Amino acid sequence: MIIAVCGLISSALSTSPLFSLFPLVQWLFFLGGLPIVIAWWRPGTKIVVTLLWAYVFGQMASTAYALATGPVVGNRYQGLSHHTNAFGMAGMTAIAILLYLYAHHRGVHARVIVLGAGGISAISIIMSGSRAAVVVAAVLVLLIPFVERSAVSGFVLSILGALALVAFPLLVQSGHAGSALTRLAGDSTAVVADQARTSALDYGLQKFWERPVVGSGMADVEVIHDVFLEVAVGIGIIGLAGFLICLVVLCRPLLTLHVHRRLSYLPLAYIGMGPALPSIYDRTMWVPIALSMLAVIKAPDAAEADAAAPVRVIGSRSLAPRTSPGPATA
């Protein structure tokens, strides 16, 4: 409600009300309309899993298409997405989804498939050249021990992290120009992108201080390339506060034992990508993010309660004490 009111006021006071209202309506649909539909629908776990796998398989198909068609601008791959950064963002979103699916599927074979899909998603991120997607995906993986409350996961990730640090220089040398790893190391394409983002940030800060309270409207805010600054410029500091509250509400279940809490990896990933995103209503992330509303409003039923248990590494044994069945009765 805060976002809608602030958006309408800023649009009415802007120099181009109609051009401001159109992106505002799109944004409100993804931020409010789609989650409300999910909350009204309340799909069961099987449907949620099917929808999530559909997204993952879509990214697998996009990666295959990217390999078949080759790179586009700057030796970066785009796949079936509308931009190279969107391709990387979709790969990162697929990894966030797979963190949920890994916990849902308890069988070894299913989890091997999940891990394989995660590997392909990671490769798609590197192919895209998106540095932000690489960093956010790495942070999501590092958060697993804290979310799952698992010492075993923490130990495994610490070993893998040490190996990754040792292998990073070798991966950069062997990677193709334009890949996410070479761009993280600071190749020529990264320098040009950094200069463009700096100019966009300066422009955004200048626009923000023109109307910091009510905002200047949503028209053309995507040129700023920073979601949070775009919101502040578009609907003002009060609207930005409302937006941050919405994101916190969607992320908060990640710290609970709710059966769908791992869906909150998705809005958390959006927060991480925010400073590098040009579009506040990018469908690549907001369509699956809407499912995280289930972790906010849907109470777990008895049949789903077991899925809320902390995830274990394949082959590991639970250290939780087993409850005694109690004395037998006649």
PDB file of N, CA and C in Angstrom, residues 20 45 50 96 100 121 182 192 216 234 245 266 276-277 318 321:
ATOM      1  N   SER A  20       5.274   7.314 -16.419  1.00  0.00           N
ATOM      2  CA  SER A  20       5.623   6.877 -15.069  1.00  0.00           C
ATOM      3  C   SER A  20       4.651   5.821 -14.556  1.00  0.00           C
ATOM      4  N   THR A  45       2.792 -28.700  -2.100  1.00  0.00           N
ATOM      5  CA  THR A  45       4.227 -28.868  -2.318  1.00  0.00           C
ATOM      6  C   THR A  45       4.530 -29.491  -3.677  1.00  0.00           C
ATOM      7  N   THR A  50       6.937 -28.843  -8.974  1.00  0.00           N
ATOM      8  CA  THR A  50       6.797 -28.916 -10.434  1.00  0.00           C
ATOM      9  C   THR A  50       7.112 -27.580 -11.084  1.00  0.00           C
ATOM     10  N   ALA A  96      19.375 -20.871  -6.612  1.00  0.00           N
ATOM     11  CA  ALA A  96      18.554 -20.612  -5.424  1.00  0.00           C
ATOM     12  C   ALA A  96      17.386 -21.589  -5.345  1.00  0.00           C
ATOM     13  N   TYR A 100      16.297 -25.294  -2.605  1.00  0.00           N
ATOM     14  CA  TYR A 100      15.007 -25.786  -2.104  1.00  0.00           C
ATOM     15  C   TYR A 100      14.784 -27.228  -2.545  1.00  0.00           C
ATOM     16  N   SER A 121      23.923 -24.836 -14.060  1.00  0.00           N
ATOM     17  CA  SER A 121      23.516 -23.457 -13.770  1.00  0.00           C
ATOM     18  C   SER A 121      24.734 -22.589 -13.476  1.00  0.00           C
ATOM     19  N   THR A 182      36.805 -14.012 -15.702  1.00  0.00           N
ATOM     20  CA  THR A 182      37.775 -13.051 -16.229  1.00  0.00           C
ATOM     21  C   THR A 182      37.313 -11.620 -15.988  1.00  0.00           C
ATOM     22  N   VAL A 192      34.971  -1.123 -18.849  1.00  0.00           N
ATOM     23  CA  VAL A 192      33.969  -0.314 -19.545  1.00  0.00           C
ATOM     24  C   VAL A 192      32.637  -0.345 -18.807  1.00  0.00           C
ATOM     25  N   SER A 216      10.616  11.305  -8.288  1.00  0.00           N
ATOM     26  CA  SER A 216      10.477  11.979  -9.579  1.00  0.00           C
ATOM     27  C   SER A 216       9.685  11.172 -10.591  1.00  0.00           C
ATOM     28  N   GLY A 234      12.409   7.012  -8.027  1.00  0.00           N
ATOM     29  CA  GLY A 234      11.066   6.938  -8.590  1.00  0.00           C
ATOM     30  C   GLY A 234       9.967   7.324  -7.630  1.00  0.00           C
ATOM     31  N   ILE A 245      10.778  -3.132   3.377  1.00  0.00           N
ATOM     32  CA  ILE A 245       9.963  -3.908   4.320  1.00  0.00           C
ATOM     33  C   ILE A 245       9.395  -5.146   3.630  1.00  0.00           C
ATOM     34  N   LEU A 266      15.163 -16.973  -2.718  1.00  0.00           N
ATOM     35  CA  LEU A 266      14.910 -16.204  -3.942  1.00  0.00           C
ATOM     36  C   LEU A 266      14.872 -14.700  -3.692  1.00  0.00           C
ATOM     37  N   ALA A 276      23.010  -4.221  -8.931  1.00  0.00           N
ATOM     38  CA  ALA A 276      23.488  -4.396 -10.302  1.00  0.00           C
ATOM     39  C   ALA A 276      22.352  -4.582 -11.296  1.00  0.00           C
ATOM     40  N   LEU A 277      21.099  -4.495 -10.830  1.00  0.00           N
ATOM     41  CA  LEU A 277      19.949  -4.734 -11.708  1.00  0.00           C
ATOM     42  C   LEU A 277      19.436  -3.429 -12.306  1.00  0.00           C
ATOM     43  N   SER A 318      22.443 -38.404  10.536  1.00  0.00           N
ATOM     44  CA  SER A 318      21.945 -37.368  11.426  1.00  0.00           C
ATOM     45  C   SER A 318      22.527 -37.544  12.810  1.00  0.00           C
ATOM     46  N   PRO A 321      19.447 -36.602  18.371  1.00  0.00           N
ATOM     47  CA  PRO A 321      19.074 -37.766  19.189  1.00  0.00           C
ATOM     48  C   PRO A 321      17.741 -38.324  18.760  1.00  0.00           C
TER      49      PRO A 321
END
